[in-house]
Amino acid sequence: MIQREEAVRIMIDKFSGTIAPEDEVRLRAWLESSDLNRQFYRDAMNVWVMSPEKRKHPSPDSEQEWDKVSTRIQSQTVHFDRRHVWYAAAAAVSLLLVAGIFKYRQSSPVILSASETPLTFLLPDSSKIVLGEHSSLTYADDFNQKHRQVHLTGDASFLVTHRTAPFIVQTQYAQIRVLGTEFNVDTNDSAAVVSVTRGNVNVSNSNATINLSGGERTTAKHLGELTKENLSKLYQASLERANPSDYIRIENTNRKTLLNATVAEGILTNTAITTSYENITLSISYKKSNGSSVQLVTKVQGVLAPGGKLSFRKKLGDLFSKKHPVNIKILTAEPKK
């Protein structure tokens, strides 16, 4: 069971919104152990709400927070000396003020920022950070090998030096915990996207937690489940969507009809793994027997699924000549949504 002084330290982290998940569990167990501890917590919360530190480090509404705590604790009737409660309250006041003010007023945050171009920074523990455009990273001036926590706004790539103490990245929507790894965090107005290049990363939001390995990513919002996505498949899909013509193979033949006209026809094969294509148009070009050039555009009907085939046929209306072959290319193809 944690001691009173340790409980005060954890409560300060709780009220300032920086509590670690394991400390949350320890604090809950400490509160459940006695009514005196719960009274201590209530008095400490009231001190925090009325102190200037609360304005610097916004925390949940005190009554709502106490309601959350109290619903987890089974009501018990315990009788104890009123003077004991008074001393506990006084201790909460003094310890919280001393510990809280010392913790937050004696350390000024270090702010790193990038404006128009990405910038690279080296943290005190030798971890390397590349901040994206219009992004910022903040950490306390006591950041060291034993205390490694940063707050990110915007986008950043991290190459974290392995240490015993976890490296913690706090964003608006998620907390990322690692020991030593390489990963990227992209934040916007609605979510934080965490992508892991190598190593292992733990990501948590208000509802869930998930472990990611190299080649995986997750999108974290305030609420909702966290799911893994395979980066190699996502990368492959992005290539397929950006370069349709690289994945559609054309097999064509030119032949004469009974009326001696040339017909361009053939098969389109989709070699993409994840992407279907639609609204496909072909560019058909050739030279007439008199040497003049002709260019036509024809649309292929249907959706070309991964590994699938579609046939096409276009009457050219000109005499066939082996000396003037017909050239067929993909003009447009849209990835199917």
mmCIF file of C-alpha atoms in Angstrom:
data_model
loop_
_atom_site.group_PDB
_atom_site.id
_atom_site.type_symbol
_atom_site.label_atom_id
_atom_site.label_comp_id
_atom_site.label_asym_id
_atom_site.label_seq_id
_atom_site.Cartn_x
_atom_site.Cartn_y
_atom_site.Cartn_z
ATOM 1 C CA MET A 1 0.000 0.000 0.000
ATOM 2 C CA ILE A 2 1.321 3.459 -0.870
ATOM 3 C CA GLN A 3 2.269 5.888 1.906
ATOM 4 C CA ARG A 4 0.608 9.270 2.494
ATOM 5 C CA GLU A 5 3.451 11.265 0.900
ATOM 6 C CA GLU A 6 3.419 9.051 -2.202
ATOM 7 C CA ALA A 7 -0.357 9.398 -2.362
ATOM 8 C CA VAL A 8 0.011 13.203 -2.387
ATOM 9 C CA ARG A 9 2.453 13.008 -5.305
ATOM 10 C CA ILE A 10 0.043 10.805 -7.249
ATOM 11 C CA MET A 11 -2.889 13.101 -6.419
ATOM 12 C CA ILE A 12 -0.975 16.080 -7.809
ATOM 13 C CA ASP A 13 -0.493 14.167 -11.062
ATOM 14 C CA LYS A 14 -4.181 13.204 -10.988
ATOM 15 C CA PHE A 15 -5.439 16.763 -10.540
ATOM 16 C CA SER A 16 -3.053 18.173 -13.156
ATOM 17 C CA GLY A 17 -4.047 15.531 -15.734
ATOM 18 C CA THR A 18 -0.630 13.819 -15.983
ATOM 19 C CA ILE A 19 -1.261 10.676 -13.938
ATOM 20 C CA ALA A 20 0.192 7.432 -15.302
ATOM 21 C CA PRO A 21 -2.174 4.440 -15.724
ATOM 22 C CA GLU A 22 -0.380 2.359 -13.072
ATOM 23 C CA ASP A 23 -0.569 5.259 -10.571
ATOM 24 C CA GLU A 24 -4.301 5.542 -11.292
ATOM 25 C CA VAL A 25 -4.692 1.912 -10.169
ATOM 26 C CA ARG A 26 -2.551 2.453 -7.052
ATOM 27 C CA LEU A 27 -4.501 5.578 -6.090
ATOM 28 C CA ARG A 28 -7.823 3.778 -6.504
ATOM 29 C CA ALA A 29 -6.645 0.943 -4.223
ATOM 30 C CA TRP A 30 -5.444 3.464 -1.639
ATOM 31 C CA LEU A 31 -8.826 5.229 -1.666
ATOM 32 C CA GLU A 32 -10.680 1.950 -1.270
ATOM 33 C CA SER A 33 -8.607 1.012 1.772
ATOM 34 C CA SER A 34 -10.158 3.473 4.257
ATOM 35 C CA ASP A 35 -12.635 6.300 4.810
ATOM 36 C CA LEU A 36 -9.789 8.404 6.207
ATOM 37 C CA ASN A 37 -7.935 8.181 2.895
ATOM 38 C CA ARG A 38 -11.062 9.197 1.039
ATOM 39 C CA GLN A 39 -11.524 12.206 3.327
ATOM 40 C CA PHE A 40 -7.883 13.119 2.742
ATOM 41 C CA TYR A 41 -8.440 12.928 -1.030
ATOM 42 C CA ARG A 42 -11.580 15.090 -0.857
ATOM 43 C CA ASP A 43 -9.805 17.788 1.202
ATOM 44 C CA ALA A 44 -6.783 17.724 -1.091
ATOM 45 C CA MET A 45 -9.013 18.115 -4.148
ATOM 46 C CA ASN A 46 -10.714 21.126 -2.608
ATOM 47 C CA VAL A 47 -7.325 22.724 -1.925
ATOM 48 C CA TRP A 48 -6.264 22.140 -5.527
ATOM 49 C CA VAL A 49 -9.465 23.607 -6.979
ATOM 50 C CA MET A 50 -8.995 26.789 -4.933
ATOM 51 C CA SER A 51 -5.254 27.123 -5.652
ATOM 52 C CA PRO A 52 -3.656 29.071 -8.549
ATOM 53 C CA GLU A 53 -2.006 25.842 -9.722
ATOM 54 C CA LYS A 54 -5.413 24.560 -10.782
ATOM 55 C CA ARG A 55 -5.677 27.378 -13.330
ATOM 56 C CA LYS A 56 -2.282 26.444 -14.753
ATOM 57 C CA HIS A 57 -3.141 22.754 -14.963
ATOM 58 C CA PRO A 58 -6.888 22.362 -15.697
ATOM 59 C CA SER A 59 -8.441 19.240 -14.272
ATOM 60 C CA PRO A 60 -11.916 17.698 -14.217
ATOM 61 C CA ASP A 61 -14.609 19.305 -12.108
ATOM 62 C CA SER A 62 -13.979 18.409 -8.469
ATOM 63 C CA GLU A 63 -17.510 17.215 -7.712
ATOM 64 C CA GLN A 64 -17.656 15.117 -10.863
ATOM 65 C CA GLU A 65 -14.232 13.667 -10.081
ATOM 66 C CA TRP A 66 -15.255 12.812 -6.528
ATOM 67 C CA ASP A 67 -18.460 11.211 -7.806
ATOM 68 C CA LYS A 68 -16.381 8.990 -10.120
ATOM 69 C CA VAL A 69 -14.187 7.939 -7.220
ATOM 70 C CA SER A 70 -17.005 7.412 -4.771
ATOM 71 C CA THR A 71 -19.016 5.214 -7.149
ATOM 72 C CA ARG A 72 -16.089 2.776 -7.226
ATOM 73 C CA ILE A 73 -15.922 2.586 -3.449
ATOM 74 C CA GLN A 74 -18.458 0.598 -1.462
ATOM 75 C CA SER A 75 -20.045 2.704 1.259
ATOM 76 C CA GLN A 76 -18.915 1.741 4.743
ATOM 77 C CA THR A 77 -19.764 3.161 8.193
ATOM 78 C CA VAL A 78 -16.554 3.848 10.082
ATOM 79 C CA HIS A 79 -16.279 5.814 13.353
ATOM 80 C CA PHE A 80 -13.097 7.725 14.149
ATOM 81 C CA ASP A 81 -11.950 10.732 16.176
ATOM 82 C CA ARG A 82 -12.978 14.080 14.630
ATOM 83 C CA ARG A 83 -9.591 15.518 15.570
ATOM 84 C CA HIS A 84 -8.003 12.784 13.452
ATOM 85 C CA VAL A 85 -10.011 13.954 10.453
ATOM 86 C CA TRP A 86 -9.031 17.572 11.100
ATOM 87 C CA TYR A 87 -5.356 16.656 11.238
ATOM 88 C CA ALA A 88 -5.730 14.633 8.051
ATOM 89 C CA ALA A 89 -7.329 17.609 6.317
ATOM 90 C CA ALA A 90 -4.589 19.912 7.578
ATOM 91 C CA ALA A 91 -1.977 17.464 6.346
ATOM 92 C CA ALA A 92 -3.669 17.339 2.948
ATOM 93 C CA VAL A 93 -3.573 21.116 2.730
ATOM 94 C CA SER A 94 0.042 21.506 3.761
ATOM 95 C CA LEU A 95 1.434 18.561 1.820
ATOM 96 C CA LEU A 96 -0.453 19.422 -1.342
ATOM 97 C CA LEU A 97 0.599 23.060 -1.240
ATOM 98 C CA VAL A 98 4.228 22.286 -0.499
ATOM 99 C CA ALA A 99 4.555 19.414 -2.963
ATOM 100 C CA GLY A 100 2.409 20.938 -5.689
ATOM 101 C CA ILE A 101 3.906 24.411 -5.608
ATOM 102 C CA PHE A 102 7.423 22.990 -5.460
ATOM 103 C CA LYS A 103 6.745 20.677 -8.373
ATOM 104 C CA TYR A 104 5.197 23.191 -10.723
ATOM 105 C CA ARG A 105 6.687 26.544 -9.760
ATOM 106 C CA GLN A 106 10.300 25.465 -9.495
ATOM 107 C CA SER A 107 10.379 24.052 -13.048
ATOM 108 C CA SER A 108 9.741 26.062 -16.189
ATOM 109 C CA PRO A 109 8.773 24.089 -19.310
ATOM 110 C CA VAL A 110 11.060 23.781 -22.313
ATOM 111 C CA ILE A 111 9.213 24.466 -25.578
ATOM 112 C CA LEU A 112 10.475 23.271 -28.960
ATOM 113 C CA SER A 113 8.654 24.405 -32.098
ATOM 114 C CA ALA A 114 8.824 24.307 -35.888
ATOM 115 C CA SER A 115 7.103 26.822 -38.139
ATOM 116 C CA GLU A 116 7.374 26.575 -41.921
ATOM 117 C CA THR A 117 9.819 23.667 -42.150
ATOM 118 C CA PRO A 118 10.440 20.510 -40.068
ATOM 119 C CA LEU A 119 13.197 20.798 -37.444
ATOM 120 C CA THR A 120 15.311 18.164 -35.675
ATOM 121 C CA PHE A 121 15.998 18.280 -31.918
ATOM 122 C CA LEU A 122 18.012 16.170 -29.488
ATOM 123 C CA LEU A 123 16.448 15.708 -26.049
ATOM 124 C CA PRO A 124 18.488 15.475 -22.799
ATOM 125 C CA ASP A 125 18.245 11.644 -22.855
ATOM 126 C CA SER A 126 19.689 11.605 -26.433
ATOM 127 C CA SER A 127 16.333 10.813 -28.028
ATOM 128 C CA LYS A 128 15.944 12.375 -31.481
ATOM 129 C CA ILE A 129 12.793 14.306 -32.410
ATOM 130 C CA VAL A 130 11.818 15.640 -35.839
ATOM 131 C CA LEU A 131 8.984 18.165 -35.447
ATOM 132 C CA GLY A 132 6.650 18.643 -38.415
ATOM 133 C CA GLU A 133 5.534 22.007 -39.745
ATOM 134 C CA HIS A 134 3.602 24.172 -37.260
ATOM 135 C CA SER A 135 4.176 21.661 -34.443
ATOM 136 C CA SER A 136 5.489 22.003 -30.902
ATOM 137 C CA LEU A 137 6.863 19.781 -28.157
ATOM 138 C CA THR A 138 6.937 20.722 -24.468
ATOM 139 C CA TYR A 139 8.729 19.042 -21.565
ATOM 140 C CA ALA A 140 9.731 19.965 -18.000
ATOM 141 C CA ASP A 141 13.226 21.245 -17.342
ATOM 142 C CA ASP A 142 13.830 18.239 -15.062
ATOM 143 C CA PHE A 143 13.479 15.886 -18.054
ATOM 144 C CA ASN A 144 16.187 13.224 -17.669
ATOM 145 C CA GLN A 145 16.846 9.502 -17.896
ATOM 146 C CA LYS A 146 14.469 8.799 -15.004
ATOM 147 C CA HIS A 147 11.669 11.222 -15.919
ATOM 148 C CA ARG A 148 10.870 11.293 -19.639
ATOM 149 C CA GLN A 149 7.520 12.866 -20.522
ATOM 150 C CA VAL A 150 6.686 15.287 -23.337
ATOM 151 C CA HIS A 151 3.522 16.932 -24.646
ATOM 152 C CA LEU A 152 3.040 17.077 -28.422
ATOM 153 C CA THR A 153 0.892 19.418 -30.495
ATOM 154 C CA GLY A 154 1.006 18.665 -34.215
ATOM 155 C CA ASP A 155 3.198 16.021 -35.864
ATOM 156 C CA ALA A 156 6.538 14.501 -34.904
ATOM 157 C CA SER A 157 8.793 11.539 -35.585
ATOM 158 C CA PHE A 158 10.569 9.986 -32.587
ATOM 159 C CA LEU A 159 13.752 7.946 -32.331
ATOM 160 C CA VAL A 160 13.756 7.142 -28.626
ATOM 161 C CA THR A 161 16.903 6.108 -26.784
ATOM 162 C CA HIS A 162 16.381 2.962 -24.715
ATOM 163 C CA ARG A 163 16.262 3.619 -20.979
ATOM 164 C CA THR A 164 14.710 1.897 -17.947
ATOM 165 C CA ALA A 165 12.202 4.722 -17.488
ATOM 166 C CA PRO A 166 9.439 4.820 -20.113
ATOM 167 C CA PHE A 167 9.300 7.636 -22.632
ATOM 168 C CA ILE A 168 5.788 9.133 -22.553
ATOM 169 C CA VAL A 169 4.217 11.282 -25.267
ATOM 170 C CA GLN A 170 1.025 13.026 -24.202
ATOM 171 C CA THR A 171 -1.352 14.347 -26.884
ATOM 172 C CA GLN A 172 -4.884 15.678 -26.752
ATOM 173 C CA TYR A 173 -6.341 12.287 -27.632
ATOM 174 C CA ALA A 174 -3.861 9.633 -26.529
ATOM 175 C CA GLN A 175 -0.894 8.747 -24.361
ATOM 176 C CA ILE A 176 1.995 6.851 -25.960
ATOM 177 C CA ARG A 177 4.431 4.907 -23.739
ATOM 178 C CA VAL A 178 7.681 3.345 -24.975
ATOM 179 C CA LEU A 179 11.106 2.302 -23.719
ATOM 180 C CA GLY A 180 13.139 2.627 -26.909
ATOM 181 C CA THR A 181 11.757 2.626 -30.435
ATOM 182 C CA GLU A 182 11.097 4.598 -33.606
ATOM 183 C CA PHE A 183 7.598 5.886 -34.252
ATOM 184 C CA ASN A 184 5.576 8.793 -35.621
ATOM 185 C CA VAL A 185 2.637 10.737 -34.159
ATOM 186 C CA ASP A 186 0.279 12.848 -36.287
ATOM 187 C CA THR A 187 -2.344 14.876 -34.427
ATOM 188 C CA ASN A 188 -5.243 16.899 -35.789
ATOM 189 C CA ASP A 189 -8.506 18.366 -34.493
ATOM 190 C CA SER A 190 -10.137 14.962 -33.966
ATOM 191 C CA ALA A 191 -7.514 12.233 -33.451
ATOM 192 C CA ALA A 192 -3.918 11.162 -32.976
ATOM 193 C CA VAL A 193 -2.445 8.678 -35.464
ATOM 194 C CA VAL A 194 0.460 6.643 -34.079
ATOM 195 C CA SER A 195 2.657 4.704 -36.553
ATOM 196 C CA VAL A 196 5.494 2.443 -35.392
ATOM 197 C CA THR A 197 8.571 1.916 -37.564
ATOM 198 C CA ARG A 198 10.332 -0.500 -35.196
ATOM 199 C CA GLY A 199 10.128 -1.540 -31.567
ATOM 200 C CA ASN A 200 6.990 -1.614 -29.412
ATOM 201 C CA VAL A 201 4.619 1.174 -28.365
ATOM 202 C CA ASN A 202 1.704 1.264 -25.940
ATOM 203 C CA VAL A 203 -1.143 3.640 -26.879
ATOM 204 C CA SER A 204 -4.101 4.448 -24.640
ATOM 205 C CA ASN A 205 -7.124 6.741 -24.735
ATOM 206 C CA SER A 206 -10.081 7.219 -22.380
ATOM 207 C CA ASN A 207 -11.564 3.814 -23.234
ATOM 208 C CA ALA A 208 -8.854 1.402 -24.247
ATOM 209 C CA THR A 209 -5.176 0.546 -24.567
ATOM 210 C CA ILE A 210 -3.312 -1.241 -27.348
ATOM 211 C CA ASN A 211 0.231 -2.479 -27.996
ATOM 212 C CA LEU A 212 1.763 -1.773 -31.410
ATOM 213 C CA SER A 213 4.817 -3.334 -33.027
ATOM 214 C CA GLY A 214 6.909 -2.252 -35.987
ATOM 215 C CA GLY A 215 4.842 -1.892 -39.152
ATOM 216 C CA GLU A 216 1.579 -1.155 -37.300
ATOM 217 C CA ARG A 217 -0.452 1.952 -36.564
ATOM 218 C CA THR A 218 -3.613 3.005 -34.747
ATOM 219 C CA THR A 219 -5.910 6.030 -34.758
ATOM 220 C CA ALA A 220 -6.862 7.264 -31.274
ATOM 221 C CA LYS A 221 -9.789 9.516 -30.451
ATOM 222 C CA HIS A 222 -11.141 10.516 -27.045
ATOM 223 C CA LEU A 223 -13.669 7.687 -27.148
ATOM 224 C CA GLY A 224 -13.883 4.435 -29.046
ATOM 225 C CA GLU A 225 -11.846 1.288 -29.482
ATOM 226 C CA LEU A 226 -8.252 1.203 -30.687
ATOM 227 C CA THR A 227 -7.557 -1.088 -33.643
ATOM 228 C CA LYS A 228 -4.337 -2.084 -35.389
ATOM 229 C CA GLU A 229 -3.648 -1.402 -39.042
ATOM 230 C CA ASN A 230 -0.871 -2.999 -41.057
ATOM 231 C CA LEU A 231 1.397 -0.302 -42.457
ATOM 232 C CA SER A 232 2.751 -2.472 -45.283
ATOM 233 C CA LYS A 233 -0.780 -3.016 -46.590
ATOM 234 C CA LEU A 234 -1.615 0.654 -46.148
ATOM 235 C CA TYR A 235 1.541 1.635 -48.020
ATOM 236 C CA GLN A 236 0.753 -0.825 -50.801
ATOM 237 C CA ALA A 237 -2.779 0.542 -51.066
ATOM 238 C CA SER A 238 -1.487 4.120 -51.262
ATOM 239 C CA LEU A 239 0.789 3.169 -54.160
ATOM 240 C CA GLU A 240 -2.025 1.410 -55.979
ATOM 241 C CA ARG A 241 -4.353 4.370 -55.585
ATOM 242 C CA ALA A 242 -1.734 6.906 -56.659
ATOM 243 C CA ASN A 243 -0.515 5.019 -59.754
ATOM 244 C CA PRO A 244 -3.379 3.053 -61.363
ATOM 245 C CA SER A 245 -1.639 2.673 -64.733
ATOM 246 C CA ASP A 246 1.219 0.779 -63.046
ATOM 247 C CA TYR A 247 -1.198 -1.946 -61.952
ATOM 248 C CA ILE A 248 -3.444 -2.371 -65.003
ATOM 249 C CA ARG A 249 -1.929 -4.650 -67.663
ATOM 250 C CA ILE A 250 -3.157 -4.417 -71.261
ATOM 251 C CA GLU A 251 -3.280 -7.403 -73.574
ATOM 252 C CA ASN A 252 -4.536 -6.335 -76.995
ATOM 253 C CA THR A 253 -4.777 -7.586 -80.548
ATOM 254 C CA ASN A 254 -5.642 -5.846 -83.783
ATOM 255 C CA ARG A 255 -7.679 -7.673 -86.415
ATOM 256 C CA LYS A 256 -9.663 -7.115 -89.554
ATOM 257 C CA THR A 257 -13.409 -7.523 -89.743
ATOM 258 C CA LEU A 258 -15.157 -9.041 -92.722
ATOM 259 C CA LEU A 259 -15.498 -5.506 -94.049
ATOM 260 C CA ASN A 260 -11.710 -5.112 -93.864
ATOM 261 C CA ALA A 261 -11.932 -2.573 -91.000
ATOM 262 C CA THR A 262 -9.485 -2.560 -88.096
ATOM 263 C CA VAL A 263 -10.699 -3.493 -84.611
ATOM 264 C CA ALA A 264 -8.686 -2.858 -81.453
ATOM 265 C CA GLU A 265 -9.683 -5.284 -78.718
ATOM 266 C CA GLY A 266 -8.163 -6.967 -75.709
ATOM 267 C CA ILE A 267 -8.146 -7.678 -71.995
ATOM 268 C CA LEU A 268 -7.327 -5.465 -68.995
ATOM 269 C CA THR A 269 -5.917 -7.298 -65.954
ATOM 270 C CA ASN A 270 -5.701 -5.708 -62.486
ATOM 271 C CA THR A 271 -2.458 -6.708 -60.757
ATOM 272 C CA ALA A 272 -3.193 -4.607 -57.638
ATOM 273 C CA ILE A 273 -3.607 -6.423 -54.327
ATOM 274 C CA THR A 274 -6.124 -4.197 -52.534
ATOM 275 C CA THR A 275 -7.535 -1.643 -55.003
ATOM 276 C CA SER A 276 -10.360 -1.844 -57.535
ATOM 277 C CA TYR A 277 -10.551 0.590 -60.465
ATOM 278 C CA GLU A 278 -13.486 2.140 -62.281
ATOM 279 C CA ASN A 279 -14.170 4.790 -64.940
ATOM 280 C CA ILE A 280 -11.266 3.457 -66.992
ATOM 281 C CA THR A 281 -10.567 5.186 -70.295
ATOM 282 C CA LEU A 282 -8.084 4.086 -72.957
ATOM 283 C CA SER A 283 -6.074 6.144 -75.397
ATOM 284 C CA ILE A 284 -5.879 4.461 -78.822
ATOM 285 C CA SER A 285 -3.480 5.875 -81.385
ATOM 286 C CA TYR A 286 -2.314 4.686 -84.793
ATOM 287 C CA LYS A 287 -1.398 5.870 -88.280
ATOM 288 C CA LYS A 288 -3.495 5.446 -91.358
ATOM 289 C CA SER A 289 -2.099 3.917 -94.503
ATOM 290 C CA ASN A 290 -1.690 7.424 -95.901
ATOM 291 C CA GLY A 291 0.552 8.346 -92.933
ATOM 292 C CA SER A 292 -1.865 10.597 -91.016
ATOM 293 C CA SER A 293 -2.137 10.116 -87.248
ATOM 294 C CA VAL A 294 -5.332 9.210 -85.407
ATOM 295 C CA GLN A 295 -6.009 9.311 -81.669
ATOM 296 C CA LEU A 296 -9.202 8.029 -80.060
ATOM 297 C CA VAL A 297 -10.496 7.717 -76.508
ATOM 298 C CA THR A 298 -12.750 4.871 -75.418
ATOM 299 C CA LYS A 299 -14.287 4.055 -72.043
ATOM 300 C CA VAL A 300 -14.179 0.569 -70.550
ATOM 301 C CA GLN A 301 -17.403 -0.481 -68.848
ATOM 302 C CA GLY A 302 -17.406 -2.096 -65.391
ATOM 303 C CA VAL A 303 -15.239 -2.266 -62.273
ATOM 304 C CA LEU A 304 -11.821 -3.909 -62.442
ATOM 305 C CA ALA A 305 -11.380 -5.782 -59.161
ATOM 306 C CA PRO A 306 -7.993 -6.914 -57.719
ATOM 307 C CA GLY A 307 -6.847 -9.845 -59.845
ATOM 308 C CA GLY A 308 -9.853 -9.361 -62.133
ATOM 309 C CA LYS A 309 -10.160 -8.862 -65.904
ATOM 310 C CA LEU A 310 -12.241 -6.643 -68.207
ATOM 311 C CA SER A 311 -12.500 -6.871 -71.987
ATOM 312 C CA PHE A 312 -12.599 -3.926 -74.389
ATOM 313 C CA ARG A 313 -13.334 -3.538 -78.115
ATOM 314 C CA LYS A 314 -13.143 -0.505 -80.374
ATOM 315 C CA LYS A 315 -13.869 -0.332 -84.105
ATOM 316 C CA LEU A 316 -11.394 1.982 -85.761
ATOM 317 C CA GLY A 317 -13.037 2.220 -89.183
ATOM 318 C CA ASP A 318 -9.727 2.256 -91.053
ATOM 319 C CA LEU A 319 -7.922 -0.298 -93.134
ATOM 320 C CA PHE A 320 -5.590 -2.546 -91.171
ATOM 321 C CA SER A 321 -1.866 -2.191 -91.786
ATOM 322 C CA LYS A 322 0.850 -4.247 -90.100
ATOM 323 C CA LYS A 323 3.276 -1.436 -90.768
ATOM 324 C CA HIS A 324 1.259 0.941 -88.612
ATOM 325 C CA PRO A 325 0.458 -0.828 -85.300
ATOM 326 C CA VAL A 326 -2.176 0.395 -82.891
ATOM 327 C CA ASN A 327 -0.904 1.714 -79.537
ATOM 328 C CA ILE A 328 -3.176 1.447 -76.498
ATOM 329 C CA LYS A 329 -2.483 3.100 -73.120
ATOM 330 C CA ILE A 330 -4.378 3.729 -69.892
ATOM 331 C CA LEU A 331 -5.591 7.322 -70.008
ATOM 332 C CA THR A 332 -7.535 7.467 -66.734
ATOM 333 C CA ALA A 333 -8.538 5.021 -63.988
ATOM 334 C CA GLU A 334 -10.132 5.922 -60.665
ATOM 335 C CA PRO A 335 -9.626 3.893 -57.470
ATOM 336 C CA LYS A 336 -13.021 2.685 -56.359
ATOM 337 C CA LYS A 337 -14.096 4.190 -53.023
#
